Structure formats: structure tokens, C-alpha cells
């Protein structure tokens, strides 16, 4: 036994599906209305402004435990494991910290709060004036002398960073006020000078800093 199936042709007209052959009545119904204007396609490509993310964003919120005078532990960077003193939070959301430099070699620098552990130890920093230090203070200065191609390949060794006299003066001024508070607290100098490290059986999630 053979079965024969007949299918009606499926015809598309003006975005509508019409079963069977489209007659004049169905074609008239499917025609677009006169009120709509025809689509216009320009001959040349019109440039559209690209979406830009270069707008001003709000600074991230600083954790409540990171207050001026809090002793913090750095978790990344060349000074990881060092204990530093938090001075203030900058407009960018970064933290302004110092060693002091005389104790552990950490200068005035900005750190991300995501790579910092705040401890319960506090140092009196009310005598340190850091009102003039902001994000622009740490902007890099472009060198006037441009190296040529030969000088670029000839000097393989990296040039040492040059610290300005103004930066050195600010470092001494800020650290002088903090060192007075550190020396007045027993064992605080030794605490800031020691590095933070974990041993084999230490459990950092159970530690109270």
C-alpha cells in the first residue's frame, strides 16, 4: 500500500504567511499601508559615534576598617609582606600608606585596598600633614630627552628611578610625625619592621589581625 501526501505551497508576501496561491484579494490585504513611508538606505555609510567608557566613575568605597592610622599588611607588589601605616584614602579609591621608610623601607605610595589586610593595631597620625598629597602627586614626569634607535638598543640596563628632592622632603616630614607616635608605643617599631608570613600549618581564615 502506498500513501500519497499533497502539500499546499507556502507563499510569503509582505512579511505574511499565506497558504496556497496568493490571489488578488489576499495580495491586496498583505500590501503595506499607505501611511508608512518606504525605508531609506543612504548610499554612503554615515559614521556613528562609538560608545565610550571614558566618563568619570565614582571612586570605590573604602572598607570601614581602613581608617587613618590603621596598620595594614601589603599582599602584593615589591613590598608584599610589609606592615605599613595607612594615612588616608585618595579620590581614586587608593590608599596612601607609608612604612615609615626609616623602619621598613616603604616610602609614600598608593596601594589598592583589595591587596591589603587591615589589622586592629592603630598608630596616631594626627600630627602628619598629608593634605597636599593626592593622586596627581604620583603622576609620572615625562623625560625631555628622547632616546634614538641606537641608544635604545645600546643601553640594555634599566635606568634607576630618580626621586625628586620634593618627594624626599615630604617623606621626611610625614615620617617625622609618625615616628614620634611609634616610639611612644612599646614594641611598635619592632612590629612594623617585621614581615608578615605564613607557615605550613597556619590558618589565615581563623586569624585575628
Coordinates of C-alpha atoms in Angstrom, one line a residue:
X1 CA 0.0 0.0 0.0
X2 CA 1.3 3.4 -1.0
X3 CA 0.2 6.6 0.5
X4 CA 0.4 9.9 -1.3
X5 CA 0.5 13.2 0.5
X6 CA -0.3 16.5 -1.1
X7 CA 1.1 19.7 0.5
X8 CA -0.2 23.1 -0.3
X9 CA 2.6 25.5 -1.3
X10 CA 3.6 28.0 1.3
X11 CA 4.0 31.5 -0.1
X12 CA 5.4 34.6 1.7
X13 CA 4.2 38.0 0.7
X14 CA 5.0 41.3 2.5
X15 CA 6.0 39.5 5.7
X16 CA 2.8 37.4 5.9
X17 CA 2.4 33.7 5.5
X18 CA -0.3 32.8 3.1
X19 CA -1.3 29.2 2.5
X20 CA -1.9 28.3 -1.1
X21 CA -1.7 30.6 -4.1
X22 CA -1.9 34.3 -3.3
X23 CA -4.9 35.7 -5.2
X24 CA -5.6 39.4 -5.9
X25 CA -7.7 39.8 -2.7
X26 CA -5.1 38.3 -0.4
X27 CA -2.3 40.3 -2.1
X28 CA -4.2 43.5 -1.5
X29 CA -4.7 42.7 2.1
X30 CA -1.0 41.9 2.5
X31 CA 0.2 45.1 0.9
X32 CA 1.7 47.7 3.3
X33 CA -0.4 50.6 4.3
X34 CA -0.1 53.9 2.5
X35 CA 0.7 55.8 5.8
X36 CA 4.1 54.2 6.2
X37 CA 7.0 55.7 4.3
X38 CA 9.4 53.5 2.4
X39 CA 12.7 52.6 4.0
X40 CA 15.6 54.8 3.1
X41 CA 19.0 53.4 2.8
X42 CA 21.8 56.0 2.4
X43 CA 24.3 55.5 -0.4
X44 CA 27.3 56.3 1.9
X45 CA 28.0 55.0 5.3
X46 CA 27.2 57.5 8.0
X47 CA 29.7 57.4 10.8
X48 CA 28.2 56.8 14.2
X49 CA 29.8 57.8 17.4
X50 CA 31.3 54.9 19.2
X51 CA 30.3 54.1 22.8
X52 CA 32.9 55.5 25.1
X53 CA 33.6 54.4 28.7
X54 CA 35.8 57.4 29.3
X55 CA 33.4 59.1 31.6
X56 CA 34.0 59.9 35.2
X57 CA 33.3 57.0 37.5
X58 CA 32.7 57.2 41.2
X59 CA 35.5 56.1 43.4
X60 CA 35.1 52.7 45.0
X61 CA 34.0 52.6 48.6
X62 CA 36.8 52.2 51.2
X63 CA 36.3 49.5 53.8
X64 CA 35.3 50.7 57.2
X65 CA 38.4 49.0 58.8
X66 CA 40.8 51.1 56.7
X67 CA 40.9 54.3 58.6
X68 CA 43.8 56.8 59.0
X69 CA 46.4 55.3 61.4
X70 CA 45.5 51.6 60.8
X71 CA 48.5 49.3 60.4
X72 CA 48.0 47.3 57.2
X73 CA 49.7 44.3 55.6
X74 CA 50.6 44.5 52.0
X75 CA 49.8 41.4 49.9
X76 CA 51.2 42.2 46.5
X77 CA 53.9 44.3 44.9
X78 CA 57.6 44.7 45.7
X79 CA 56.8 45.4 49.4
X80 CA 54.4 42.4 49.9
X81 CA 54.6 41.1 53.5
X82 CA 55.5 44.6 54.8
X83 CA 53.4 46.3 57.6
X84 CA 52.6 49.9 56.7
X85 CA 50.6 52.7 58.2
X86 CA 47.5 53.9 56.4
X87 CA 47.4 57.7 56.1
X88 CA 44.2 58.4 54.2
X89 CA 42.1 57.3 51.2
X90 CA 42.6 59.2 48.0
X91 CA 39.9 60.3 45.5
X92 CA 40.7 57.4 43.2
X93 CA 39.9 54.9 46.0
X94 CA 43.6 54.0 46.5
X95 CA 45.1 54.2 50.0
X96 CA 48.1 56.4 50.9
X97 CA 50.5 54.5 53.1
X98 CA 54.0 54.8 54.4
X99 CA 56.4 52.4 56.2
X100 CA 57.7 54.6 57.7
X101 CA 60.6 54.5 55.4
X102 CA 63.2 54.6 58.2
X103 CA 61.8 51.4 59.8
X104 CA 60.9 49.1 56.9
X105 CA 61.9 50.9 53.7
X106 CA 58.4 51.5 52.4
X107 CA 58.1 55.1 51.0
X108 CA 54.9 57.1 50.5
X109 CA 53.0 55.2 47.9
X110 CA 49.4 54.3 46.8
X111 CA 48.1 50.8 47.2
X112 CA 44.9 49.1 46.2
X113 CA 42.7 48.2 49.2
X114 CA 41.9 44.8 47.6
X115 CA 45.5 43.7 48.3
X116 CA 45.7 44.9 51.9
X117 CA 44.8 43.3 55.2
X118 CA 43.7 45.8 57.9
X119 CA 44.8 44.9 61.4
X120 CA 43.4 46.1 64.7
X121 CA 46.6 48.0 65.5
X122 CA 46.4 51.7 65.4
X123 CA 49.1 54.5 65.2
X124 CA 48.4 58.1 65.9
X125 CA 48.8 60.0 62.6
X126 CA 47.1 63.3 63.6
X127 CA 50.5 65.1 63.5
X128 CA 51.2 64.1 59.9
X129 CA 50.0 66.6 57.3
X130 CA 49.2 64.8 54.1
X131 CA 46.6 67.3 52.8
X132 CA 48.8 68.3 49.8
X133 CA 49.3 64.7 48.7
X134 CA 46.8 63.5 46.1
X135 CA 46.7 61.3 43.0
X136 CA 48.3 64.0 40.9
X137 CA 51.3 63.9 43.3
X138 CA 52.2 60.4 42.0
X139 CA 51.9 61.3 38.3
X140 CA 54.9 60.3 36.2
X141 CA 57.0 63.1 34.7
X142 CA 57.9 62.6 31.0
X143 CA 61.6 62.9 30.3
X144 CA 62.6 65.7 27.9
X145 CA 65.5 63.8 26.3
X146 CA 64.1 61.4 23.7
X147 CA 66.3 58.3 23.0
X148 CA 67.1 57.4 19.5
X149 CA 67.1 53.9 18.0
X150 CA 70.8 53.3 18.6
X151 CA 70.6 54.5 22.2
X152 CA 67.5 52.3 22.8
X153 CA 69.3 49.1 21.7
X154 CA 72.7 50.0 23.2
X155 CA 71.5 50.6 26.8
X156 CA 70.1 47.2 27.9
X157 CA 70.3 48.0 31.6
X158 CA 67.2 49.8 33.0
X159 CA 67.8 53.3 34.3
X160 CA 67.3 53.7 38.0
X161 CA 64.3 55.8 39.1
X162 CA 65.3 59.3 40.2
X163 CA 63.4 60.5 43.3
X164 CA 62.9 64.3 43.4
X165 CA 64.1 66.4 46.3
X166 CA 60.5 67.5 46.9
X167 CA 59.5 63.8 47.4
X168 CA 62.3 63.2 49.8
X169 CA 61.4 66.3 51.8
X170 CA 57.8 65.2 52.0
X171 CA 58.8 61.7 53.1
X172 CA 60.9 63.0 56.0
X173 CA 58.2 65.5 57.1
X174 CA 55.4 62.9 57.2
X175 CA 57.6 60.2 58.8
X176 CA 58.9 62.5 61.5
X177 CA 55.4 62.9 62.9
X178 CA 54.6 59.2 62.7
X179 CA 58.0 58.1 64.2
X180 CA 57.1 60.1 67.4
X181 CA 53.9 58.1 67.8
X182 CA 55.7 54.8 67.0
X183 CA 58.5 55.4 69.5
X184 CA 56.0 56.2 72.3
X185 CA 54.3 52.8 71.9
X186 CA 56.3 49.8 73.2
X187 CA 57.3 47.2 70.6
X188 CA 55.6 49.1 67.8
X189 CA 58.8 49.8 66.0
X190 CA 59.7 46.1 66.0
X191 CA 56.1 45.2 64.9
X192 CA 56.3 47.5 61.8
X193 CA 59.8 46.3 61.0
X194 CA 58.8 42.6 60.9
X195 CA 57.5 40.9 57.8
X196 CA 54.2 39.0 57.7
X197 CA 54.5 35.4 56.6
X198 CA 52.5 32.1 56.9
X199 CA 53.9 28.8 57.9
X200 CA 52.8 25.3 56.9
X201 CA 50.0 24.8 59.5
X202 CA 48.8 28.4 59.8
X203 CA 45.1 29.0 59.0
X204 CA 44.7 32.6 57.9
X205 CA 40.9 32.4 57.9
X206 CA 41.0 31.8 61.6
X207 CA 43.5 34.5 62.4
X208 CA 42.5 37.8 64.1
X209 CA 44.7 40.5 62.8

